[in-house]
Short mmCIF file of C-alpha atoms in Angstrom, two decimals:
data_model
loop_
_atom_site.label_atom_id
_atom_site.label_comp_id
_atom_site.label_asym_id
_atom_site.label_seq_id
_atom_site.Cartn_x
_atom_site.Cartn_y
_atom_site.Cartn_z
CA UNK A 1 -12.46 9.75 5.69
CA UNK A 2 -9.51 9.36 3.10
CA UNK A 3 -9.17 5.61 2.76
CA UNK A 4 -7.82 2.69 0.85
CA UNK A 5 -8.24 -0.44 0.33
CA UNK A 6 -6.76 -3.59 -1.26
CA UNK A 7 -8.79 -6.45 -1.00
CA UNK A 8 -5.86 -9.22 -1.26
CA UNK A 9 -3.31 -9.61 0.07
CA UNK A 10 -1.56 -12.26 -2.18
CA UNK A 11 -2.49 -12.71 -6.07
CA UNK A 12 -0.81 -15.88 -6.93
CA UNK A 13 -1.18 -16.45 -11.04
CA UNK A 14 0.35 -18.78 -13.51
CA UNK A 15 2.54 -17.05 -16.38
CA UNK A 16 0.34 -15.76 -19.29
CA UNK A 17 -2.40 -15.54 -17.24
CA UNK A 18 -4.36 -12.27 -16.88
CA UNK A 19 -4.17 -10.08 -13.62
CA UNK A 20 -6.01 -8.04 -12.03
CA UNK A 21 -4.88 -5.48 -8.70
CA UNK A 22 -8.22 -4.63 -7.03
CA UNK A 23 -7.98 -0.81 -5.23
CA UNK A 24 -10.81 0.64 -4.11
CA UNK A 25 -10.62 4.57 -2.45
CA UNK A 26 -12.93 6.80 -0.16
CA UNK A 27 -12.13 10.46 -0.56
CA UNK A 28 -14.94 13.32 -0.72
CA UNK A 29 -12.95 15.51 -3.23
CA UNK A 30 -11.17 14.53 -6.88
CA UNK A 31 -7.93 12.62 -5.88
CA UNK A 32 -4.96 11.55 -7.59
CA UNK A 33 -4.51 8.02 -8.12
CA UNK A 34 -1.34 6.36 -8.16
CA UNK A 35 0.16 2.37 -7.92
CA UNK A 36 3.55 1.95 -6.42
CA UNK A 37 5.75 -1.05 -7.01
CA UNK A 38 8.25 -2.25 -4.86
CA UNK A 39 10.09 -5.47 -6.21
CA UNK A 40 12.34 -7.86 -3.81
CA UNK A 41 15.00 -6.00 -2.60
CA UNK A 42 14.47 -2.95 -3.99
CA UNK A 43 12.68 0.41 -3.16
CA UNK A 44 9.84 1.60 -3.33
CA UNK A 45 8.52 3.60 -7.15
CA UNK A 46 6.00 4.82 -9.09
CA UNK A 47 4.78 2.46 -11.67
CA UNK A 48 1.99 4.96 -13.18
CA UNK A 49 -0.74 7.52 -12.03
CA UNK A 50 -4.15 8.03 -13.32
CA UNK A 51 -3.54 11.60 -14.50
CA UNK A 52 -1.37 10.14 -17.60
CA UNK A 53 -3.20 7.27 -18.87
CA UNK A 54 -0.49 5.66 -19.30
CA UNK A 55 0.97 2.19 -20.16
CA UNK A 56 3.59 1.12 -18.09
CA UNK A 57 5.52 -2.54 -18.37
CA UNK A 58 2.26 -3.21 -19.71
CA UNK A 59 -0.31 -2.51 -16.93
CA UNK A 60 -2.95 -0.20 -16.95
CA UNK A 61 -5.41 1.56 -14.67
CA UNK A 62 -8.26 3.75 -14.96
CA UNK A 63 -9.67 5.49 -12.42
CA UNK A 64 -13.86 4.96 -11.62
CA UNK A 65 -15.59 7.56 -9.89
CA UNK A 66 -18.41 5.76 -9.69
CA UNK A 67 -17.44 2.70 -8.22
CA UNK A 68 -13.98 4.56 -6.27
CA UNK A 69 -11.75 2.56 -8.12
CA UNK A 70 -8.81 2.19 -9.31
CA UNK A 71 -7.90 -1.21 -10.37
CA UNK A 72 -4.51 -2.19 -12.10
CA UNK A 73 -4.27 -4.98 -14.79
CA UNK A 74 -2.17 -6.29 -16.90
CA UNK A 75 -3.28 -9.08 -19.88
CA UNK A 76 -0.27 -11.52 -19.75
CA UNK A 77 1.69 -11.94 -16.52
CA UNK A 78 5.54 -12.31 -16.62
CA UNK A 79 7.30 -13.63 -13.99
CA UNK A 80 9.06 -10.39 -13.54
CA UNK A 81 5.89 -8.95 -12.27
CA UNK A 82 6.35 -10.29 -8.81
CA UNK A 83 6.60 -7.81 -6.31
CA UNK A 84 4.47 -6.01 -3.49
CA UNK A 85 1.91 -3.41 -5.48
CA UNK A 86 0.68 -0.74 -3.81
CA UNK A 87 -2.35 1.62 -4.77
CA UNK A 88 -2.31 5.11 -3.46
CA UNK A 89 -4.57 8.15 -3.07
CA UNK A 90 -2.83 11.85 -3.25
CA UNK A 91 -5.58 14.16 -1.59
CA UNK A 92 -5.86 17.73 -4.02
CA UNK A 93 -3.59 20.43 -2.78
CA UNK A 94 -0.36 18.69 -1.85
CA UNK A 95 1.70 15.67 -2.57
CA UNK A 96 1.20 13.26 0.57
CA UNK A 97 0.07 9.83 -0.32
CA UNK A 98 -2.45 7.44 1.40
CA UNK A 99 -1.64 3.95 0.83
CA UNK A 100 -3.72 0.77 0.69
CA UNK A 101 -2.42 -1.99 2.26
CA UNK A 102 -0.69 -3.62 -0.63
CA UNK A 103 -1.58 -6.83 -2.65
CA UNK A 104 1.55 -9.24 -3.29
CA UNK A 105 1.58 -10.81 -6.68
CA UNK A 106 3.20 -14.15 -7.24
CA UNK A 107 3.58 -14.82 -11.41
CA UNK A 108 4.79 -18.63 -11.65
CA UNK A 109 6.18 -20.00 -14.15
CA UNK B 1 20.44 10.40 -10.47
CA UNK B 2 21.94 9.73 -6.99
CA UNK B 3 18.31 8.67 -5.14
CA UNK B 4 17.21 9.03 -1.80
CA UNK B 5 19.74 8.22 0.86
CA UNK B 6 18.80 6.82 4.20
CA UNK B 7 21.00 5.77 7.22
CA UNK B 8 21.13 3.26 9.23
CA UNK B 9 19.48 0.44 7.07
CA UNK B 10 18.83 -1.39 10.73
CA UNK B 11 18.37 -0.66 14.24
CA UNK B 12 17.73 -2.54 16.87
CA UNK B 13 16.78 -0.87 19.85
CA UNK B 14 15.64 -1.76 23.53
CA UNK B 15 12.48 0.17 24.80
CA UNK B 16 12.93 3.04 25.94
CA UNK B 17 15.83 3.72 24.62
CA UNK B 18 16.37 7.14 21.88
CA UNK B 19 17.01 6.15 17.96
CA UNK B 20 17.65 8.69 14.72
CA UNK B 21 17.02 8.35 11.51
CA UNK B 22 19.08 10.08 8.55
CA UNK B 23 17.97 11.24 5.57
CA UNK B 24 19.22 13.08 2.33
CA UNK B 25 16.68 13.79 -0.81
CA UNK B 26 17.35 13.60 -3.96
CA UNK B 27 19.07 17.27 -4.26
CA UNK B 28 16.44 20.25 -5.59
CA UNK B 29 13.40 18.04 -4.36
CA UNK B 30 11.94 20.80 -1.81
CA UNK B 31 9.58 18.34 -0.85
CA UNK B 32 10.43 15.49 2.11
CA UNK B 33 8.19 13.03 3.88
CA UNK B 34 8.82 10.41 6.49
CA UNK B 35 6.20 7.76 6.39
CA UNK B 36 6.13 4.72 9.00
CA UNK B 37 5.70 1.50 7.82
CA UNK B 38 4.63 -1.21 9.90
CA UNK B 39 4.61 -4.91 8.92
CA UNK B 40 1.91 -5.92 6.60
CA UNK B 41 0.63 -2.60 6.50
CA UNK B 42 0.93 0.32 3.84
CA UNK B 43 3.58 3.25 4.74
CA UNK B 44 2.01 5.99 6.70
CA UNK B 45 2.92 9.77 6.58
CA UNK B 46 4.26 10.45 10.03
CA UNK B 47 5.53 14.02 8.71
CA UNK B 48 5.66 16.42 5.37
CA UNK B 49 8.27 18.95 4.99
CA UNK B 50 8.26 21.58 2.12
CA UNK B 51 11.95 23.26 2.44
CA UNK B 52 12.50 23.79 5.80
CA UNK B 53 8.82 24.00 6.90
CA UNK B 54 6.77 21.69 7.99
CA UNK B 55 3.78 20.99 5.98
CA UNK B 56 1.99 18.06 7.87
CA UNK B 57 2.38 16.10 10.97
CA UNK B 58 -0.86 15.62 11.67
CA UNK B 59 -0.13 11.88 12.26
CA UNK B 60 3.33 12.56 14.00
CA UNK B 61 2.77 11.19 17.95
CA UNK B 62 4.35 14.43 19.23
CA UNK B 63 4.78 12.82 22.23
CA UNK B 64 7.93 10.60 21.48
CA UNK B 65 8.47 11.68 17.71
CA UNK B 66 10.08 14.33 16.63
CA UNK B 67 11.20 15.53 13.29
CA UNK B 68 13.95 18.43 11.99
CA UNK B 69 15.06 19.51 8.15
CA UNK B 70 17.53 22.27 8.91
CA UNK B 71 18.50 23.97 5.66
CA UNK B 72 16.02 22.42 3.98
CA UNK B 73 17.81 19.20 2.69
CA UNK B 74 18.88 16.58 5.24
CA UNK B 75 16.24 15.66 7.86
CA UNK B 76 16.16 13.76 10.94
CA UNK B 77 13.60 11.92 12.61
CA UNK B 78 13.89 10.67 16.62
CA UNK B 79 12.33 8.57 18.46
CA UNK B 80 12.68 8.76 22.41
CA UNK B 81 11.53 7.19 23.99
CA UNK B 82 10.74 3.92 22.16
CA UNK B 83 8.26 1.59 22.30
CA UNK B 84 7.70 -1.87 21.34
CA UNK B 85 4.86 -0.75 18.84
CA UNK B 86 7.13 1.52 16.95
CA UNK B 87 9.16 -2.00 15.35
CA UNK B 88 8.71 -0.43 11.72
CA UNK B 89 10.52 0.28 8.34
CA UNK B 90 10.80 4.37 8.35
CA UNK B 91 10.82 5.64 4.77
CA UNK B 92 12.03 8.81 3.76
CA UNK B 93 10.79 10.21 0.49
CA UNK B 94 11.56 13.37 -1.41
CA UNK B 95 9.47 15.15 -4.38
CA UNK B 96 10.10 18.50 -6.26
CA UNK B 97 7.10 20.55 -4.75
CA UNK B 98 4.41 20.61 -3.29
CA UNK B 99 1.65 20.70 -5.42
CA UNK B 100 1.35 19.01 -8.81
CA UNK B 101 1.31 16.01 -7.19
CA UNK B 102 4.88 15.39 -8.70
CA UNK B 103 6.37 12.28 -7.86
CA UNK B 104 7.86 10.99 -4.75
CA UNK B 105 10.90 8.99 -5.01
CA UNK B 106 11.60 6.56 -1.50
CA UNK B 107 14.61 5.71 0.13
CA UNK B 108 15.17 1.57 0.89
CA UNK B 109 13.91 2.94 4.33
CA UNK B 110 15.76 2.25 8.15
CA UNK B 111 14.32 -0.89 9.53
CA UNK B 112 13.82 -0.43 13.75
CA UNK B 113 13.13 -3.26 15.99
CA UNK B 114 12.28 -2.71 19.47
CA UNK B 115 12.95 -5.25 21.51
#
């Protein structure tokens, strides 16, 4: 079965302090990994994937075929960060995505 | 870029009753997907349209949903008739292909309460 999951479902963090977006997957074959951000009031994007190992607004994520995860940190939280994160599994051969639940994060000042 | 355009932003519907949804991808994406959203949950794919063809709707409850991209660039998606369980956000998304994995850019979604 092609499954994921997001353990929380609210991160609540001080400023400064690290974070951490737990994502684990299920999926027989090599998927795609993505996390999608969606902040207050605004739509739904594409923060980063796994294929481009890539920095974005200063979180990071690399994928862990041994443990199926794919877990999204970031070293200093800004308040900015808030928002509804969403990790996402893209099964080989075409672009539909499987999403986790979502995890809300909550940076306070 | 103009992004992904959906119509109406609300709806609120009795059950029973018929609803459409409008939407209109981001233009050359040949790629468009409706997913269902339900509160507190992730979105769902409900259907997967490459052009004018539909790629999956595997997850698509035939029964009362039904889904059209004439042309291959606006699509529609229906509900009729309604039930209380289908209260939702529908989002419409739109990528350049099908394979790649490119990505999929989302429309602020039509949010349906059946009531």
């Amino acid at each position: 079965a092609q499954r994921v999951t997001q353990p929380e479902k609210l991160l609540s963090v001080f400023k400064g302090a690290p974070v951490e977006l737990k994502c684990n997957y299920s999926y027989s074959g090599s998927p795609e990994l993505f996390w999608y951000v969606q902040y207050s009031r605004q739509r739904l994007q594409l923060l980063l994937r796994h294929i481009s190992r890539e920095s974005i607004k200063g979180f990071t994520a690399d994928l862990n075929k041994g443990e199926t995860s794919f877990h999204l940190k970031k070293p200093f939280a800004q308040e900015e960060d808030s928002a509804m994160y969403y990790c996402a599994l893209s099964p080989g051969g075409y672009n539909k995505l499987i999403f986790g639940a979502g995890t809300r994060l909550a940076v306070h000042p | 870029e103009a992004g992904v355009a959906q119509s109406p932003r609300y709806k609120i519907i009795e059950k029973r009753q018929s609803v459409a949804f409008w939407c209109n991808p981001i233009s050359g994406h040949a790629t468009l997907y409706w997913y269902q959203q339900i509160l507190g949950q992730g979105p769902k794919l409900l259907i997967q349209f490459q052009n004018n063809g539909v790629v999956d709707d595997s997850q698509l409850p035939k029964d009362r949903f039904s889904a059209e991209r004439l042309k291959g660039v606006d699509s529609t998606l229906k509900i009729q008739p309604a039930k209380l369980e289908d209260s939702a956000v529908y989002l419409c998304a739109s990528s350049l292909g099908s394979q790649g994995n490119t990505e999929a850019f989302f429309g602020q979604g039509t949010r349906l309460t059946v009531v």
